[in-house]
PDB file of C-alpha atoms in Angstrom:
ATOM      1  CA  MET A   8       0.000   0.000   0.000  1.00  0.00           C
ATOM      2  CA  THR A   9       1.477   3.361  -1.046  1.00  0.00           C
ATOM      3  CA  ASN A  10       1.196   6.439   1.110  1.00  0.00           C
ATOM      4  CA  HIS A  11      -1.557   8.062  -0.952  1.00  0.00           C
ATOM      5  CA  GLU A  12      -3.892   5.079  -0.852  1.00  0.00           C
ATOM      6  CA  PRO A  13      -6.634   5.168   1.789  1.00  0.00           C
ATOM      7  CA  SER A  14      -6.486   2.610   4.587  1.00  0.00           C
ATOM      8  CA  PRO A  15      -9.611   0.830   5.863  1.00  0.00           C
ATOM      9  CA  ILE A  16      -8.453   1.415   9.437  1.00  0.00           C
ATOM     10  CA  ASP A  17      -8.134   5.193   9.064  1.00  0.00           C
ATOM     11  CA  PHE A  18     -11.542   5.650  10.705  1.00  0.00           C
ATOM     12  CA  LEU A  19      -9.855   5.662  14.143  1.00  0.00           C
ATOM     13  CA  HIS A  20      -8.753   9.245  13.375  1.00  0.00           C
ATOM     14  CA  GLY A  21      -5.853   9.092  15.788  1.00  0.00           C
ATOM     15  CA  ARG A  22      -7.795   7.486  18.628  1.00  0.00           C
ATOM     16  CA  SER A  23      -5.745   5.127  20.804  1.00  0.00           C
ATOM     17  CA  LEU A  24      -6.878   1.573  21.566  1.00  0.00           C
ATOM     18  CA  LEU A  25      -6.181  -0.151  24.854  1.00  0.00           C
ATOM     19  CA  LEU A  26      -6.859  -3.837  25.434  1.00  0.00           C
ATOM     20  CA  ALA A  27      -7.649  -4.744  29.033  1.00  0.00           C
ATOM     21  CA  SER A  28      -6.914  -8.467  29.002  1.00  0.00           C
ATOM     22  CA  HIS A  29      -4.302 -10.918  30.255  1.00  0.00           C
ATOM     23  CA  SER A  30      -5.266 -13.368  27.499  1.00  0.00           C
ATOM     24  CA  PRO A  31      -2.551 -13.917  24.883  1.00  0.00           C
ATOM     25  CA  ARG A  32      -5.261 -15.155  22.519  1.00  0.00           C
ATOM     26  CA  ARG A  33      -7.189 -11.880  22.729  1.00  0.00           C
ATOM     27  CA  ARG A  34      -3.981  -9.992  22.047  1.00  0.00           C
ATOM     28  CA  GLU A  35      -3.304 -12.130  18.971  1.00  0.00           C
ATOM     29  CA  LEU A  36      -6.866 -11.728  17.715  1.00  0.00           C
ATOM     30  CA  LEU A  37      -6.956  -7.957  18.136  1.00  0.00           C
ATOM     31  CA  ALA A  38      -3.603  -7.739  16.313  1.00  0.00           C
ATOM     32  CA  MET A  39      -5.285  -9.414  13.316  1.00  0.00           C
ATOM     33  CA  LEU A  40      -7.283  -6.208  12.746  1.00  0.00           C
ATOM     34  CA  ASP A  41      -4.037  -4.242  12.140  1.00  0.00           C
ATOM     35  CA  PHE A  42      -4.962  -1.528  14.632  1.00  0.00           C
ATOM     36  CA  PRO A  43      -2.099  -0.280  16.772  1.00  0.00           C
ATOM     37  CA  PHE A  44      -2.971  -0.921  20.417  1.00  0.00           C
ATOM     38  CA  GLU A  45      -1.445  -1.116  23.863  1.00  0.00           C
ATOM     39  CA  ILE A  46      -2.172  -3.378  26.817  1.00  0.00           C
ATOM     40  CA  ALA A  47      -3.986  -1.508  29.575  1.00  0.00           C
ATOM     41  CA  GLU A  48      -2.593  -1.545  33.080  1.00  0.00           C
ATOM     42  CA  SER A  49      -4.311  -4.195  35.196  1.00  0.00           C
ATOM     43  CA  ILE A  50      -7.152  -3.102  37.460  1.00  0.00           C
ATOM     44  CA  GLU A  51      -8.830  -5.465  39.906  1.00  0.00           C
ATOM     45  CA  VAL A  52     -12.542  -5.835  39.134  1.00  0.00           C
ATOM     46  CA  ASP A  53     -15.259  -7.520  41.171  1.00  0.00           C
ATOM     47  CA  GLU A  54     -16.598 -10.131  38.740  1.00  0.00           C
ATOM     48  CA  THR A  55     -19.609 -11.229  40.751  1.00  0.00           C
ATOM     49  CA  TYR A  56     -23.108 -11.072  39.278  1.00  0.00           C
ATOM     50  CA  SER A  57     -26.645 -11.758  40.403  1.00  0.00           C
ATOM     51  CA  PRO A  58     -27.660 -15.438  40.304  1.00  0.00           C
ATOM     52  CA  GLU A  59     -30.992 -14.246  38.857  1.00  0.00           C
ATOM     53  CA  MET A  60     -29.266 -12.782  35.790  1.00  0.00           C
ATOM     54  CA  PRO A  61     -29.893 -14.777  32.589  1.00  0.00           C
ATOM     55  CA  VAL A  62     -26.677 -16.660  31.861  1.00  0.00           C
ATOM     56  CA  GLU A  63     -26.438 -15.294  28.303  1.00  0.00           C
ATOM     57  CA  GLU A  64     -26.279 -11.739  29.712  1.00  0.00           C
ATOM     58  CA  VAL A  65     -23.429 -12.387  32.152  1.00  0.00           C
ATOM     59  CA  PRO A  66     -20.470 -11.830  29.757  1.00  0.00           C
ATOM     60  CA  ALA A  67     -21.761  -8.442  28.580  1.00  0.00           C
ATOM     61  CA  TYR A  68     -22.456  -7.406  32.176  1.00  0.00           C
ATOM     62  CA  LEU A  69     -18.944  -8.364  33.267  1.00  0.00           C
ATOM     63  CA  SER A  70     -17.362  -6.604  30.288  1.00  0.00           C
ATOM     64  CA  GLN A  71     -19.251  -3.462  31.325  1.00  0.00           C
ATOM     65  CA  LYS A  72     -17.990  -3.732  34.900  1.00  0.00           C
ATOM     66  CA  LYS A  73     -14.459  -4.020  33.593  1.00  0.00           C
ATOM     67  CA  GLY A  74     -14.955  -1.035  31.285  1.00  0.00           C
ATOM     68  CA  ASP A  75     -16.408   1.055  34.119  1.00  0.00           C
ATOM     69  CA  ALA A  76     -13.306   0.333  36.204  1.00  0.00           C
ATOM     70  CA  TYR A  77     -11.123   1.914  33.507  1.00  0.00           C
ATOM     71  CA  CYS A  78     -13.370   4.845  32.603  1.00  0.00           C
ATOM     72  CA  SER A  79     -11.953   7.370  35.068  1.00  0.00           C
ATOM     73  CA  HIS A  80      -8.386   6.451  34.084  1.00  0.00           C
ATOM     74  CA  LEU A  81      -8.820   7.108  30.367  1.00  0.00           C
ATOM     75  CA  LYS A  82      -7.305  10.105  28.627  1.00  0.00           C
ATOM     76  CA  ASP A  83      -9.099  11.953  25.847  1.00  0.00           C
ATOM     77  CA  GLY A  84      -8.906   9.915  22.660  1.00  0.00           C
ATOM     78  CA  GLU A  85      -8.360   6.573  24.414  1.00  0.00           C
ATOM     79  CA  ILE A  86     -10.743   3.633  23.950  1.00  0.00           C
ATOM     80  CA  VAL A  87     -10.445   0.599  26.186  1.00  0.00           C
ATOM     81  CA  ILE A  88     -11.657  -2.814  25.027  1.00  0.00           C
ATOM     82  CA  THR A  89     -12.866  -5.123  27.789  1.00  0.00           C
ATOM     83  CA  ALA A  90     -14.265  -8.617  27.282  1.00  0.00           C
ATOM     84  CA  ASP A  91     -15.501 -11.696  29.079  1.00  0.00           C
ATOM     85  CA  THR A  92     -16.122 -15.179  27.657  1.00  0.00           C
ATOM     86  CA  VAL A  93     -18.162 -18.002  29.165  1.00  0.00           C
ATOM     87  CA  VAL A  94     -19.219 -21.467  28.079  1.00  0.00           C
ATOM     88  CA  ILE A  95     -22.877 -22.336  28.674  1.00  0.00           C
ATOM     89  CA  ILE A  96     -24.072 -25.939  28.836  1.00  0.00           C
ATOM     90  CA  ASP A  97     -27.489 -27.072  30.082  1.00  0.00           C
ATOM     91  CA  GLY A  98     -28.196 -23.549  31.368  1.00  0.00           C
ATOM     92  CA  MET A  99     -25.009 -23.550  33.467  1.00  0.00           C
ATOM     93  CA  ILE A 100     -21.976 -21.295  33.112  1.00  0.00           C
ATOM     94  CA  LEU A 101     -18.539 -22.851  32.909  1.00  0.00           C
ATOM     95  CA  GLY A 102     -15.802 -20.330  33.590  1.00  0.00           C
ATOM     96  CA  LYS A 103     -12.105 -21.049  34.006  1.00  0.00           C
ATOM     97  CA  PRO A 104     -11.293 -24.288  35.873  1.00  0.00           C
ATOM     98  CA  LYS A 105      -9.797 -24.066  39.353  1.00  0.00           C
ATOM     99  CA  ASP A 106      -7.390 -26.959  38.846  1.00  0.00           C
ATOM    100  CA  ASP A 107      -6.743 -30.038  36.693  1.00  0.00           C
ATOM    101  CA  ALA A 108      -9.532 -32.034  38.311  1.00  0.00           C
ATOM    102  CA  ASP A 109     -11.998 -29.231  37.605  1.00  0.00           C
ATOM    103  CA  ALA A 110     -10.804 -29.024  33.980  1.00  0.00           C
ATOM    104  CA  ILE A 111     -11.289 -32.768  33.529  1.00  0.00           C
ATOM    105  CA  ALA A 112     -14.777 -32.544  35.027  1.00  0.00           C
ATOM    106  CA  MET A 113     -15.702 -29.684  32.684  1.00  0.00           C
ATOM    107  CA  LEU A 114     -14.563 -31.589  29.602  1.00  0.00           C
ATOM    108  CA  HIS A 115     -16.533 -34.641  30.700  1.00  0.00           C
ATOM    109  CA  THR A 116     -19.573 -32.360  30.898  1.00  0.00           C
ATOM    110  CA  LEU A 117     -18.967 -30.914  27.418  1.00  0.00           C
ATOM    111  CA  GLN A 118     -18.040 -34.065  25.498  1.00  0.00           C
ATOM    112  CA  GLY A 119     -20.709 -35.434  23.212  1.00  0.00           C
ATOM    113  CA  LYS A 120     -22.852 -32.290  23.559  1.00  0.00           C
ATOM    114  CA  THR A 121     -23.490 -28.891  22.009  1.00  0.00           C
ATOM    115  CA  GLN A 122     -22.594 -25.866  24.097  1.00  0.00           C
ATOM    116  CA  THR A 123     -22.894 -22.116  23.598  1.00  0.00           C
ATOM    117  CA  VAL A 124     -19.862 -19.846  23.881  1.00  0.00           C
ATOM    118  CA  VAL A 125     -20.769 -16.235  24.628  1.00  0.00           C
ATOM    119  CA  THR A 126     -18.339 -13.320  24.591  1.00  0.00           C
ATOM    120  CA  GLY A 127     -19.391  -9.921  25.860  1.00  0.00           C
ATOM    121  CA  VAL A 128     -17.343  -6.920  24.728  1.00  0.00           C
ATOM    122  CA  SER A 129     -17.449  -3.292  25.845  1.00  0.00           C
ATOM    123  CA  LEU A 130     -15.864  -0.306  24.128  1.00  0.00           C
ATOM    124  CA  THR A 131     -15.405   2.515  26.627  1.00  0.00           C
ATOM    125  CA  ASP A 132     -13.952   5.999  26.381  1.00  0.00           C
ATOM    126  CA  SER A 133     -14.078   8.916  28.812  1.00  0.00           C
ATOM    127  CA  THR A 134     -17.638   9.871  27.841  1.00  0.00           C
ATOM    128  CA  HIS A 135     -19.562   6.824  26.601  1.00  0.00           C
ATOM    129  CA  ARG A 136     -19.672   3.055  26.195  1.00  0.00           C
ATOM    130  CA  ARG A 137     -20.883   0.507  23.659  1.00  0.00           C
ATOM    131  CA  THR A 138     -21.499  -3.131  24.636  1.00  0.00           C
ATOM    132  CA  PHE A 139     -22.376  -6.183  22.563  1.00  0.00           C
ATOM    133  CA  SER A 140     -22.406  -9.980  22.821  1.00  0.00           C
ATOM    134  CA  VAL A 141     -21.694 -12.716  20.301  1.00  0.00           C
ATOM    135  CA  SER A 142     -22.792 -16.353  20.665  1.00  0.00           C
ATOM    136  CA  THR A 143     -21.357 -19.427  18.948  1.00  0.00           C
ATOM    137  CA  GLU A 144     -22.598 -23.005  19.166  1.00  0.00           C
ATOM    138  CA  VAL A 145     -19.872 -25.649  19.496  1.00  0.00           C
ATOM    139  CA  THR A 146     -20.499 -29.398  19.220  1.00  0.00           C
ATOM    140  CA  PHE A 147     -18.066 -31.835  20.809  1.00  0.00           C
ATOM    141  CA  ALA A 148     -17.731 -35.436  19.735  1.00  0.00           C
ATOM    142  CA  PRO A 149     -17.642 -38.068  22.479  1.00  0.00           C
ATOM    143  CA  LEU A 150     -14.207 -38.066  24.135  1.00  0.00           C
ATOM    144  CA  THR A 151     -12.471 -40.841  26.030  1.00  0.00           C
ATOM    145  CA  ASP A 152     -11.051 -40.472  29.535  1.00  0.00           C
ATOM    146  CA  GLU A 153      -7.585 -40.890  28.056  1.00  0.00           C
ATOM    147  CA  GLU A 154      -8.111 -38.097  25.516  1.00  0.00           C
ATOM    148  CA  ILE A 155      -9.383 -35.699  28.165  1.00  0.00           C
ATOM    149  CA  SER A 156      -6.567 -36.497  30.608  1.00  0.00           C
ATOM    150  CA  TYR A 157      -3.943 -36.192  27.857  1.00  0.00           C
ATOM    151  CA  TYR A 158      -5.220 -32.762  26.819  1.00  0.00           C
ATOM    152  CA  VAL A 159      -5.416 -31.368  30.346  1.00  0.00           C
ATOM    153  CA  SER A 160      -1.975 -32.646  31.373  1.00  0.00           C
ATOM    154  CA  ARG A 161      -0.232 -31.530  28.168  1.00  0.00           C
ATOM    155  CA  TYR A 162      -1.992 -28.241  27.384  1.00  0.00           C
ATOM    156  CA  ARG A 163      -2.906 -27.014  30.890  1.00  0.00           C
ATOM    157  CA  PRO A 164      -6.116 -25.167  29.889  1.00  0.00           C
ATOM    158  CA  LEU A 165      -6.640 -23.545  33.305  1.00  0.00           C
ATOM    159  CA  ASP A 166      -6.816 -20.045  31.807  1.00  0.00           C
ATOM    160  CA  LYS A 167      -9.609 -20.919  29.381  1.00  0.00           C
ATOM    161  CA  ALA A 168     -13.382 -20.808  29.869  1.00  0.00           C
ATOM    162  CA  GLY A 169     -14.761 -24.323  29.667  1.00  0.00           C
ATOM    163  CA  ALA A 170     -11.234 -25.746  30.038  1.00  0.00           C
ATOM    164  CA  TYR A 171     -10.385 -25.886  26.342  1.00  0.00           C
ATOM    165  CA  GLY A 172      -8.926 -23.913  23.466  1.00  0.00           C
ATOM    166  CA  ILE A 173     -10.613 -24.588  20.126  1.00  0.00           C
ATOM    167  CA  GLN A 174      -7.324 -23.808  18.337  1.00  0.00           C
ATOM    168  CA  GLU A 175      -5.487 -26.554  20.252  1.00  0.00           C
ATOM    169  CA  TRP A 176      -5.293 -30.365  20.011  1.00  0.00           C
ATOM    170  CA  ILE A 177      -8.680 -30.851  21.669  1.00  0.00           C
ATOM    171  CA  GLY A 178     -10.308 -28.727  18.958  1.00  0.00           C
ATOM    172  CA  ALA A 179      -8.659 -30.675  16.179  1.00  0.00           C
ATOM    173  CA  ILE A 180      -9.696 -34.102  17.461  1.00  0.00           C
ATOM    174  CA  GLY A 181     -12.844 -33.359  19.420  1.00  0.00           C
ATOM    175  CA  ILE A 182     -14.950 -30.632  17.831  1.00  0.00           C
ATOM    176  CA  GLU A 183     -17.384 -31.900  15.222  1.00  0.00           C
ATOM    177  CA  GLY A 184     -18.637 -28.483  14.182  1.00  0.00           C
ATOM    178  CA  ILE A 185     -19.387 -24.905  15.106  1.00  0.00           C
ATOM    179  CA  ARG A 186     -22.176 -22.523  14.211  1.00  0.00           C
ATOM    180  CA  GLY A 187     -21.040 -18.924  14.360  1.00  0.00           C
ATOM    181  CA  SER A 188     -17.721 -17.165  14.819  1.00  0.00           C
ATOM    182  CA  PHE A 189     -14.639 -19.363  15.327  1.00  0.00           C
ATOM    183  CA  TYR A 190     -12.706 -16.409  16.743  1.00  0.00           C
ATOM    184  CA  ASN A 191     -15.462 -15.786  19.277  1.00  0.00           C
ATOM    185  CA  VAL A 192     -14.753 -19.218  20.748  1.00  0.00           C
ATOM    186  CA  MET A 193     -11.092 -18.207  21.064  1.00  0.00           C
ATOM    187  CA  GLY A 194     -12.204 -15.180  23.088  1.00  0.00           C
ATOM    188  CA  LEU A 195     -12.757 -12.186  20.800  1.00  0.00           C
ATOM    189  CA  PRO A 196     -15.322 -11.873  17.968  1.00  0.00           C
ATOM    190  CA  VAL A 197     -13.081  -9.794  15.738  1.00  0.00           C
ATOM    191  CA  HIS A 198     -15.490  -9.329  12.815  1.00  0.00           C
ATOM    192  CA  ARG A 199     -18.177  -7.886  15.082  1.00  0.00           C
ATOM    193  CA  LEU A 200     -15.570  -5.870  16.999  1.00  0.00           C
ATOM    194  CA  TYR A 201     -14.391  -4.239  13.772  1.00  0.00           C
ATOM    195  CA  GLU A 202     -17.958  -3.225  12.885  1.00  0.00           C
ATOM    196  CA  GLU A 203     -18.704  -1.996  16.404  1.00  0.00           C
ATOM    197  CA  LEU A 204     -15.541   0.102  16.496  1.00  0.00           C
ATOM    198  CA  LYS A 205     -16.601   1.855  13.295  1.00  0.00           C
ATOM    199  CA  ALA A 206     -20.000   2.615  14.814  1.00  0.00           C
ATOM    200  CA  PHE A 207     -18.419   3.747  18.088  1.00  0.00           C
ATOM    201  CA  ILE A 208     -16.121   6.260  16.381  1.00  0.00           C
ATOM    202  CA  ARG A 209     -18.824   7.823  14.204  1.00  0.00           C
TER     203      ARG A 209
END
């Protein structure tokens, strides 16, 4: 691309993007959009929510809480991206496993079934916020005890909602199909994020 050609990411108009996430996968996914961004300084956020809240609404709610925590720290022109991903099976939320035994139990729950992965994302600047959610259905094939134990011991998925990464070995051998965004299952629905950023800037 020569200097005189327009760029599809010029709509940021000099705004600065901050990503508030420890997830290396979210960092990789946001980098795919070719926007320059920085990692926001960590802020502790209370991630509790009402047990009466519909489970599909929890990720968006938590992304808003995270965005609110950063709002007063933002400079003019800065936009912080906050996100939360959960796995929902049989009306129950599976977050990140506490330990290997919890990860194994989660995968036993998921194997042979269809689950819903929901990511909530908030875009927040010093004056306003935009929040959205994206859902993807993921169907696991039946898995053996040996396959589950091998994956957990080798890949250590303790930092992943539902105890698995779709881009890893377990995804290659165990996922029969998905309906919706693949990248959403990894933790950031980049297509929708790109569209929402354009709307946010306008």
